[in-house]
CSV table of C-alpha atoms and ligand atoms in Angstrom, one decimal:
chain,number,residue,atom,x,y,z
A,1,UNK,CA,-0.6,19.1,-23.1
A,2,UNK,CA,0.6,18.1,-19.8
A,3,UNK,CA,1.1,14.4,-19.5
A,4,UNK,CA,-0.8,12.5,-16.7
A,5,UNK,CA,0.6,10.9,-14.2
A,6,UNK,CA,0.4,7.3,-15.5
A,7,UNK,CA,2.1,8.7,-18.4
A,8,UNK,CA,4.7,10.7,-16.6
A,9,UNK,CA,5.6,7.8,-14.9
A,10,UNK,CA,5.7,5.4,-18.4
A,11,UNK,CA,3.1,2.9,-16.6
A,12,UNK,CA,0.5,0.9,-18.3
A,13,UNK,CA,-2.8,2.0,-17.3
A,14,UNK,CA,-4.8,0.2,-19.4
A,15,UNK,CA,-2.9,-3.4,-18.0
A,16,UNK,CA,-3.6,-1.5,-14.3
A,17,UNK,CA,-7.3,-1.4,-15.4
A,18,UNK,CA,-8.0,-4.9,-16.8
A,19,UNK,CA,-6.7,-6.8,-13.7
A,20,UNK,CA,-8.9,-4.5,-11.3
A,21,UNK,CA,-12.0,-5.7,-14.2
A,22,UNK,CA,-10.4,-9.3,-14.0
A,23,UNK,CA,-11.1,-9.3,-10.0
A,24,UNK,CA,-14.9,-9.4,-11.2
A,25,UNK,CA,-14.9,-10.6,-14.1
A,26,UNK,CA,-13.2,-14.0,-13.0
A,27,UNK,CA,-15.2,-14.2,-9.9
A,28,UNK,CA,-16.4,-17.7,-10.0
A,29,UNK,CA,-18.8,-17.3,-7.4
A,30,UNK,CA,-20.5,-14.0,-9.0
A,31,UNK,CA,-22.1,-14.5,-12.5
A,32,UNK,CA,-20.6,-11.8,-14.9
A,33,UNK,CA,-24.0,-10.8,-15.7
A,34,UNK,CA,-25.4,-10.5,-12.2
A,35,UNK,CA,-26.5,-7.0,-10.7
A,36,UNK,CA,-23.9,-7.2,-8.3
A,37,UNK,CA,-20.7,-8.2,-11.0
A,38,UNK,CA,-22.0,-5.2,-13.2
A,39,UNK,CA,-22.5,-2.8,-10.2
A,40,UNK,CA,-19.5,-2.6,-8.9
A,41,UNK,CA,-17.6,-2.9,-12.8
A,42,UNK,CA,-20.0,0.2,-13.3
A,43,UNK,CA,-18.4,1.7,-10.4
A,44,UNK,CA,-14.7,0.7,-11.1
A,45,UNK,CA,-14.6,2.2,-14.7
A,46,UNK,CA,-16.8,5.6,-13.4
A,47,UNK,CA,-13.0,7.0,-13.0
A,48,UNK,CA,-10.5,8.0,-10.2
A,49,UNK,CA,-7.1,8.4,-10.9
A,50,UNK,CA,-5.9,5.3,-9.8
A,51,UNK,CA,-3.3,6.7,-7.5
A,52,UNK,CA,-2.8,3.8,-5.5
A,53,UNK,CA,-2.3,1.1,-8.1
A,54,UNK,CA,0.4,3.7,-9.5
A,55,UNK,CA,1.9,3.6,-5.5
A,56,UNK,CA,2.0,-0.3,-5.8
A,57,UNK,CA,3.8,-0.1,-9.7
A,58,UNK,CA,6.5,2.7,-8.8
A,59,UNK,CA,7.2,0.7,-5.4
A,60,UNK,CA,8.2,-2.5,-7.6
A,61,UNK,CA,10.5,-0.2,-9.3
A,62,UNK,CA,12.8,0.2,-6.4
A,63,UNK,CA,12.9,-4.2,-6.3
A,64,UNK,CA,15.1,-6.3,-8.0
A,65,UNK,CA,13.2,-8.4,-10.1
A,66,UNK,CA,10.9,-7.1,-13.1
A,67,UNK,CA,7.5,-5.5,-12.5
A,68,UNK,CA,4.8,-8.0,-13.7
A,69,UNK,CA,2.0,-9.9,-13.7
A,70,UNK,CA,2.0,-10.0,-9.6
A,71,UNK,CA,2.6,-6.7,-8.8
A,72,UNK,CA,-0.4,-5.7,-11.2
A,73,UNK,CA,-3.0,-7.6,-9.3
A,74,UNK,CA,-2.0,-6.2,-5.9
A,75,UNK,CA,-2.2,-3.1,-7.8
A,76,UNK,CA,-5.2,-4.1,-8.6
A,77,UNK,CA,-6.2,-5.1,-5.1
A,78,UNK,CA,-5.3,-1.8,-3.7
A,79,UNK,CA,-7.7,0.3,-5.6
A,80,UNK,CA,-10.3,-2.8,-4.9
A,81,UNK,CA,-10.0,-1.3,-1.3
A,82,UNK,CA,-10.3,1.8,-1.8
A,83,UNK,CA,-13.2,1.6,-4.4
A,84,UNK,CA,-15.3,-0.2,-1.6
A,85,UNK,CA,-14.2,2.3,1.3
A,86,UNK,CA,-15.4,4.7,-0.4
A,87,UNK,CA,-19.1,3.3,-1.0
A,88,UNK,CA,-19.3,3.1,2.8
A,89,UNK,CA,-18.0,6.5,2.9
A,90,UNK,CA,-20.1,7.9,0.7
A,91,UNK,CA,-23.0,6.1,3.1
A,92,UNK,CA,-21.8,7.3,6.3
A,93,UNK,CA,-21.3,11.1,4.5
A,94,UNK,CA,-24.4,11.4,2.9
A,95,UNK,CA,-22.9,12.1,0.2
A,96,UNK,CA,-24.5,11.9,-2.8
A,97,UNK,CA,-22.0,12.8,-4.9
A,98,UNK,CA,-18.4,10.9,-5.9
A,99,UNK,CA,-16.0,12.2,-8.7
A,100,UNK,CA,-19.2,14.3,-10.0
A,101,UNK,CA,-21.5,11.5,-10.3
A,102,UNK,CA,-24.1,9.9,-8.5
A,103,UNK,CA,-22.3,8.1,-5.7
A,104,UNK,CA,-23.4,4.4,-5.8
A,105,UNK,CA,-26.0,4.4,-2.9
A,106,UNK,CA,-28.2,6.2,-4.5
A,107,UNK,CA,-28.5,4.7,-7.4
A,108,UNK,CA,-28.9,0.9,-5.8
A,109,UNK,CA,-30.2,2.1,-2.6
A,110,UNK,CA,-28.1,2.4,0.8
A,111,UNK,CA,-29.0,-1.3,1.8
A,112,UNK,CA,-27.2,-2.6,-1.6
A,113,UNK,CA,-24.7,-0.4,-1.5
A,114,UNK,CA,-23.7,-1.7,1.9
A,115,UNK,CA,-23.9,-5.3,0.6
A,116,UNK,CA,-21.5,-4.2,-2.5
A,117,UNK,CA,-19.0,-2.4,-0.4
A,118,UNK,CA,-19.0,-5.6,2.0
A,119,UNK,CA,-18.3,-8.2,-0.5
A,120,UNK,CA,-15.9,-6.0,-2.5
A,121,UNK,CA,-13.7,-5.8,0.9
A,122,UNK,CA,-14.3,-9.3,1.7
A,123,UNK,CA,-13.5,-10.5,-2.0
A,124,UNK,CA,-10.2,-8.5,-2.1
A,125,UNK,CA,-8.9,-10.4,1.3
A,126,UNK,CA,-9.8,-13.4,0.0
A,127,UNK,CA,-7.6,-13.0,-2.9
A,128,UNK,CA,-4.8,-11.5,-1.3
A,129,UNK,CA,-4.2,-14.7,1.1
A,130,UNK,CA,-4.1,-16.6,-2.6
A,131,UNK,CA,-1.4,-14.3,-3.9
A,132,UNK,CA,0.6,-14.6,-0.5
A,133,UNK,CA,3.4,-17.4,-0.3
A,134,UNK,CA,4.8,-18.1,3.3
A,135,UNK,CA,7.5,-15.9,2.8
A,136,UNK,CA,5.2,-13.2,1.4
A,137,UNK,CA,3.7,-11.7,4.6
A,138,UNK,CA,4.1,-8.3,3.9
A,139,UNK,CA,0.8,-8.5,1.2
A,140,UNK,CA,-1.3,-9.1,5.0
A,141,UNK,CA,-0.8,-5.3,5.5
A,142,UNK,CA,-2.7,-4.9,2.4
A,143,UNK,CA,-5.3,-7.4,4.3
A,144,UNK,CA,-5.1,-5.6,7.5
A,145,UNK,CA,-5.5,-1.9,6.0
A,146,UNK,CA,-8.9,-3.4,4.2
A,147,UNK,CA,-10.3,-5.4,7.3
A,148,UNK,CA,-9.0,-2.7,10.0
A,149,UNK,CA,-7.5,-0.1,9.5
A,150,UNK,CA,-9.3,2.1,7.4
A,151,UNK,CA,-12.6,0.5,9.3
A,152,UNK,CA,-10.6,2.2,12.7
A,153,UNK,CA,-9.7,5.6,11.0
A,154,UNK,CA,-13.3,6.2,10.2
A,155,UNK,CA,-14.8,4.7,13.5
A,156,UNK,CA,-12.5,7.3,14.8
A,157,UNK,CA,-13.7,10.1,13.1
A,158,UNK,CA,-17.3,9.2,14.2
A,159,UNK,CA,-16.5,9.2,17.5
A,160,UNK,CA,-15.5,12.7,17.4
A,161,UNK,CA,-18.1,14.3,15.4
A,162,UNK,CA,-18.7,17.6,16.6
A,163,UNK,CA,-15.9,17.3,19.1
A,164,UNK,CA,-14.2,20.6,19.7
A,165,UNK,CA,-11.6,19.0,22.4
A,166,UNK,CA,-9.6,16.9,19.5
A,167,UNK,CA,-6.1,17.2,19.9
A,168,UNK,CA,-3.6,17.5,17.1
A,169,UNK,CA,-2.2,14.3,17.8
A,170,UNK,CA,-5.5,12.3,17.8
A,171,UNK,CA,-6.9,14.3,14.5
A,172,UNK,CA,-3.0,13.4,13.2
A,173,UNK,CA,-3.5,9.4,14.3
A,174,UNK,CA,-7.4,9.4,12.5
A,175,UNK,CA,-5.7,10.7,8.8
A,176,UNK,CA,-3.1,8.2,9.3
A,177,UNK,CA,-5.4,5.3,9.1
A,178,UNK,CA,-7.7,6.6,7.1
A,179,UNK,CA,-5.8,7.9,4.5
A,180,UNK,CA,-2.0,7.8,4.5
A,181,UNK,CA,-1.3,3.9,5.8
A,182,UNK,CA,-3.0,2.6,3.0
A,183,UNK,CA,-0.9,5.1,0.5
A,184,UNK,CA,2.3,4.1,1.8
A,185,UNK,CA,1.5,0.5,2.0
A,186,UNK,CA,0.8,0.6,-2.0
A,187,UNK,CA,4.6,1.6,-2.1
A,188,UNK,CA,5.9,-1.1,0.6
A,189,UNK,CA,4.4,-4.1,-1.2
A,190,UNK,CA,5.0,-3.0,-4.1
A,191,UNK,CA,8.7,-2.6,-3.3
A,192,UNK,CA,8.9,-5.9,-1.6
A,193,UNK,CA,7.0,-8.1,-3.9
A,194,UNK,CA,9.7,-7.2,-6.1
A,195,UNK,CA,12.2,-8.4,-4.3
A,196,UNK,CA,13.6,-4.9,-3.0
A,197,UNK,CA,15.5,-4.9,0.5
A,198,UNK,CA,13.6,-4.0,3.8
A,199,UNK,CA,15.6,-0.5,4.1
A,200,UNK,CA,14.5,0.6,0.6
A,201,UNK,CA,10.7,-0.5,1.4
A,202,UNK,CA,10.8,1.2,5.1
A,203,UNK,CA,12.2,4.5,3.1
A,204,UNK,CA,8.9,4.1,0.7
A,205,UNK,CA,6.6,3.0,3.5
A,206,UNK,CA,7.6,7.0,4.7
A,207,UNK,CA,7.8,8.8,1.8
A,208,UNK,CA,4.1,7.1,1.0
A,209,UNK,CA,3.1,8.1,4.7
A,210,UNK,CA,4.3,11.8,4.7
A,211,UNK,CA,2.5,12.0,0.7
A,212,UNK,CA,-1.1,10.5,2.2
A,213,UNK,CA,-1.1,12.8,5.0
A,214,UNK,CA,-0.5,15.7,2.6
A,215,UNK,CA,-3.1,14.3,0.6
A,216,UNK,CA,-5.5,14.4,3.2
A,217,UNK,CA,-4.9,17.9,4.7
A,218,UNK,CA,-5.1,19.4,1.0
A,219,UNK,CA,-9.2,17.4,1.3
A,220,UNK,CA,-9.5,19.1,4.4
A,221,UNK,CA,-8.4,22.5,3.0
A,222,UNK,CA,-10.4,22.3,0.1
A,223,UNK,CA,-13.3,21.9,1.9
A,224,UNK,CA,-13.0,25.5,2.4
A,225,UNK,CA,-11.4,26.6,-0.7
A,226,UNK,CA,-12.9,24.5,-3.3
A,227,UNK,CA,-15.6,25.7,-5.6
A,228,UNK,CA,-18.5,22.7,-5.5
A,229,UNK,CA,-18.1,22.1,-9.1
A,230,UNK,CA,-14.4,21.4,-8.2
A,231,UNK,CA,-14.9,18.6,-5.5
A,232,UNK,CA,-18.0,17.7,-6.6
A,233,UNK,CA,-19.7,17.8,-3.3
A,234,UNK,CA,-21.0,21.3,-1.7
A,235,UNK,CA,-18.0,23.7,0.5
A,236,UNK,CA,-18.5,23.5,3.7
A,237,UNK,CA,-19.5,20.1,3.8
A,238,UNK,CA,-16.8,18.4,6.3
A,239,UNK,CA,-17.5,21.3,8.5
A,240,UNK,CA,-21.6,20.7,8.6
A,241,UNK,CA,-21.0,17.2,9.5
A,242,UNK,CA,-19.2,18.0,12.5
A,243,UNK,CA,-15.5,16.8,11.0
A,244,UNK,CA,-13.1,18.9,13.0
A,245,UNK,CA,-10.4,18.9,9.7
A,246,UNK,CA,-6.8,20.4,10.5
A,247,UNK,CA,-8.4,24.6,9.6
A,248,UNK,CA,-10.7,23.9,12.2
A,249,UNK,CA,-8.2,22.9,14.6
A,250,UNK,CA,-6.5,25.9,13.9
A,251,UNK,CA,-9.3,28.2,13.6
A,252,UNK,CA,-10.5,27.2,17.4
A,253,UNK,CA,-6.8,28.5,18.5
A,254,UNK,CA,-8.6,31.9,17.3
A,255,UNK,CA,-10.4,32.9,20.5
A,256,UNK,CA,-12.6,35.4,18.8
A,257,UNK,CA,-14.2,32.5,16.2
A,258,UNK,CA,-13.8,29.6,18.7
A,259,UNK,CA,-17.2,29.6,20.4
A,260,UNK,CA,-19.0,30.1,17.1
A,261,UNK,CA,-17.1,27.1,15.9
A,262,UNK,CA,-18.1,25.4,19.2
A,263,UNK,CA,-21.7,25.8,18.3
A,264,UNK,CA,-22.0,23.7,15.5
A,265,UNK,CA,-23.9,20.9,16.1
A,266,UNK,CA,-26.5,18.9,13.4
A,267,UNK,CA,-29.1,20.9,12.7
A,268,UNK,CA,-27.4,24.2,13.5
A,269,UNK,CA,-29.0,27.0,11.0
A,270,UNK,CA,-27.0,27.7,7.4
A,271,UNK,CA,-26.1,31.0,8.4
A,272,UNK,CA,-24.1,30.0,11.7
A,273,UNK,CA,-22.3,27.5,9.4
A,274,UNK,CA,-21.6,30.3,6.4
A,275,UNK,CA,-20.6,32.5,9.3
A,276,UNK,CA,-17.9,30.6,10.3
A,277,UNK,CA,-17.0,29.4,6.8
A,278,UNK,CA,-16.2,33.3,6.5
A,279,UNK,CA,-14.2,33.1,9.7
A,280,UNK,CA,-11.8,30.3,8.7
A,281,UNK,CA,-11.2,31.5,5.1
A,282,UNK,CA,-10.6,35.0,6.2
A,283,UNK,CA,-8.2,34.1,9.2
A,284,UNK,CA,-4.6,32.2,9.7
A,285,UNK,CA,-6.0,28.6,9.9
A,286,UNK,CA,-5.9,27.7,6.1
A,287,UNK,CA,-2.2,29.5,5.9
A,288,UNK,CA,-1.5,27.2,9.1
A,289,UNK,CA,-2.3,23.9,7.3
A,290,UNK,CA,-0.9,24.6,4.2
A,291,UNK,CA,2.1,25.7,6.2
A,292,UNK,CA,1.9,21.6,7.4
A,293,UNK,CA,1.3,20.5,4.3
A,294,UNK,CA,4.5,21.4,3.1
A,295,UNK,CA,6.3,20.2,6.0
A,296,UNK,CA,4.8,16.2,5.5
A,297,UNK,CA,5.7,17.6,1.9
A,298,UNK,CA,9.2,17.8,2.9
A,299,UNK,CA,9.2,15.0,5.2
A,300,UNK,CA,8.5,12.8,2.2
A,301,UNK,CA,11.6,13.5,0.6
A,302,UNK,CA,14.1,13.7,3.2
A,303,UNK,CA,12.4,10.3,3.8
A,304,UNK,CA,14.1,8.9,0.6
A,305,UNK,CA,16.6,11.2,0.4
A,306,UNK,CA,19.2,7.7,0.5
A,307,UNK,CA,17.5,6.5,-2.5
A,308,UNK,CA,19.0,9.4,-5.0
A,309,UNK,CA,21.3,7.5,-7.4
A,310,UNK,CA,18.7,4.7,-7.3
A,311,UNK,CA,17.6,4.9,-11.4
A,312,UNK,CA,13.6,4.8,-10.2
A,313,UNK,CA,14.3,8.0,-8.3
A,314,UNK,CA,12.7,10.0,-10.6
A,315,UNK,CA,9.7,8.5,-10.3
A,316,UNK,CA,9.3,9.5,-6.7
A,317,UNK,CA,10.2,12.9,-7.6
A,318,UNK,CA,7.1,12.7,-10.2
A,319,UNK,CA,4.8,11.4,-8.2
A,320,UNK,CA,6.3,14.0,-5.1
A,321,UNK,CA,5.4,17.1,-7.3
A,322,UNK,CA,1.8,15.6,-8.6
A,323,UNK,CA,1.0,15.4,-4.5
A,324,UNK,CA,2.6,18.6,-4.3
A,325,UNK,CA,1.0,20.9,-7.2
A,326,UNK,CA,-2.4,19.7,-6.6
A,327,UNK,CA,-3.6,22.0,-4.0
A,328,UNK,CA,-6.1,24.7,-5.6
B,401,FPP,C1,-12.6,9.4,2.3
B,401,FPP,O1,-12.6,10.4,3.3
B,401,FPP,C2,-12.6,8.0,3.0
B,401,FPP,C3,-11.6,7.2,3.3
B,401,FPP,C4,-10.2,7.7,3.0
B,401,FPP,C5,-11.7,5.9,4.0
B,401,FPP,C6,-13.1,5.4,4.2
B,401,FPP,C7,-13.2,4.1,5.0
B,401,FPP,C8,-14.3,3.5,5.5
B,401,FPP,C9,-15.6,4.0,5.3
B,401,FPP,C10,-14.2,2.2,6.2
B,401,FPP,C11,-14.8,1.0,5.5
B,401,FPP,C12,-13.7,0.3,4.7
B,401,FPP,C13,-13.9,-0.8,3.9
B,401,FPP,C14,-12.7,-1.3,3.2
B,401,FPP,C15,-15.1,-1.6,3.9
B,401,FPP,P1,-13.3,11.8,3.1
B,401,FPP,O2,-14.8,11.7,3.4
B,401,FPP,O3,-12.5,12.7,3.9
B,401,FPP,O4,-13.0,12.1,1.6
B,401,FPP,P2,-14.0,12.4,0.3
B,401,FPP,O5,-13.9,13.9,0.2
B,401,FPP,O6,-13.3,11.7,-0.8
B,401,FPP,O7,-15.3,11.8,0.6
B,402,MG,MG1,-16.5,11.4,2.2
C-alpha cells in the first residue's frame, strides 16, 4: 500500500496531533468540558491531512538544531489557522459540506460557528506571541497570515464576485493570500525556528509559494472535473457563487462562451450554469490551467534547486510529487 505522506516523510503524526489537541485541552480560560473546548476538538480530529503542520516539520529539517518540542506547536498553530479559516469559509460558502461531513455551522448554527472560528484565530495569536523570543520575529508571519492575510485574500474574492473584468494578476494576488502565503510560511518558520540560515528559509518560503498556488489552481480545476462525492461539495459550485477560478479566466478568452459566462449572476437558472459547465470542460481553459499548474510546479523546484546536496532534500522532493500527483 502506498505510504502517506506523514509516513513518506518519517514524521510523527500522532505527536503533530496531540499538540494541536493540547491548544484546547490546556486552555485555562476554556473548561475542557465546555461546548466550545469539545466543538472545536470535534472539529480538529474530523480529519484533513494536516498538510501544513507537515510544511512547518520538513521546514525544521533544513535548520541546524533538532526538530522538537517548538517546532511541533507552531505546527500545531498552523493548522489552528487553517481549521478556523475554514469555519468562516464554509459560512461565507454556504457550504454545508467539509471533508464529507457536516461542516461545523450547521451543526452549531452560523452564529456559533462564527464565535468558534473567532476565538480559535484569536487563541492561536495569543499563543504565538508566548512562543516568540525577541529574536524570534519571524513566528509574527504566522500572526499576520491568521489576523490578515487570509482575512484580505477572502475580502478580495468577495469583492469580485461575479466580476467578469478580473485580471490574471489580481485573481493571481487573491490565491496568494488565501492560499499559498500561509503554505510557504509553514516552511519559513519552520526552517528558521530551527536555526536554518535566511537564504535556505527564502528558498523554502518559494518553493512553499509556487506548491500553494498549485494547490489552489488544482481546487479551482476540480471544481469542474471532480465528481461531488470526490470533493465533497456539488461541481459547479465555485462557478454558481460567482468565483471567477483561473478555467473561467480562461474560458472568457473564448469569445463564443464569454457572454454566457458573463451572465451568471445569483439566481441565474441551473441550466445556464450546466450550460456553461459544458462549455469550460469541453474547451482549452482546463488544459490552460493545468498547463500553469505545472509551471508554479516547476517553479517550486528550480526554487530550491541550491538546496540539492542538503540531506532533507528529499523531503521536498516528497512533498513536491504529493502536490504534484494529486490532480484527478
Ligand atoms: C478555502 O477556499 C479557504 C481558504 C483557503 C481561506 C479562508 C479564509 C477566511 C474565510 C478568512 C478568515 C480567517 C480566519 C483565520 C478567521 P475555497 O473555498 O476555495 O476551498 P474549499 O474548496 O476547501 O472550500
Ligand atoms: Mg470554500
Amino acid at each position: 500500500m502506498k505510504p502517506s505522506l506523514h509516513e513518506a516523510l518519517q514524521m510523527d503524526i500522532h505527536r503533530i496531533n496531540r499538540e494541536i489537541e493540547n491548544i484546547v485541552k490546556y486552555d485555562k480560560d476554556v473548561p475542557r468540558t465546555s461546548v466550545l473546548a469539545r466543538s472545536v476538538l470535534r472539529l480538529i480530529r474530523s480529519g484533513g491531512k494536516r498538510l501544513r503542520p507537515i510544511m512547518v516539520i520538513t521546514g525544521s529539517r533544513f535548520g541546524t538544531a533538532s526538530t522538537g518540542r517548538r517546532q511541533y506547536q507552531l505546527a500545531a498553530a498552523a493548522e489552528f489557522i487553517h481549521a478556523a479559516s475554514l469555519i468562516h469559509d464554509d459560512i461565507i460558502d454556504r457550504s454545508d459540506l467539509r471533508r464529507g461531513a457536516p461542516s461545523l455551522h450547521t451543526q452549531t448554527g452560523v452564529a456559533e460557528a462564527v464565535h468558534i472560528g473567532n476565538y480559535m484565530s484569536a487563541r492561536v495569536v495569543e499563543l504565538l506571541s508566548m512562543y516568540t523570543a525577541d529574536e524570534d520575529r519571524f513566528v509574527h508571519d504566522l500572526s499576520s497570515i491568521a489576523t490578515v492575510q487570509l482575512c484580505l485574500g477572502e475580502y478580495n474574492q468577495l469583492q469580485h464576485a461575479y466580476d467578469y473584468d478580473l485580471s490574471l494578476e489580481e485573481y493571481l494576488e487573491k490565491t496568494r493570500c488565501k492560499t499559498a502565503q500561509l503554505m510557504a510560511t509553514c516552511l519559513r518558520v519552520g526552517a528558521l525556528s530551527a536555526d536554518a540560515d535566511s537564504e535556505t528559509a527564502d528558498m523554502l518560503y518559494r518553493f512553499g509559494e509556487s506548491l500553494g498556488m498549485a494547490f489552489q489552481i488544482e481546487d479551482d480545476i476540480l471544481d469542474f472535473t471532480a465528481t461531488a462525492a470526490a470533493i465533497g461539495k456539488p461541481a459547479g459550485s465555485d462557478l454558481r457563487r460567482g468565483q471567477v477560478t483561473l478555467p473561467v479566466l480562461f474560458a472568457l478568452e473564448d469569445a463564443a462562451l464569454a457572454p454566457y459566462i458573463r451572465n451568471i449572476h445569483s439566481g441565474v437558472a441551473e441550466e445556464e450554469i450546466e450550460y456553461v459547465l459544458r462549455g469550460i470542460r469541453s474547451g482549452g481553459a482546463l488544459a490552460k490551467a493545468e498547463k500553469m499548474r505545472e509551471d508554479y510546479l516547476q517553479e517550486a523546484m528550480n526554487a530550491v534547486s541550491p538546496l540539492l546536496s542538503h540531506p532533507a532534500f528529499g523531503q521536498l522532493e516528497v512533498l513536491h510529487r504529493y502536490f504534484g500527483g494529486r490532480a484527478a
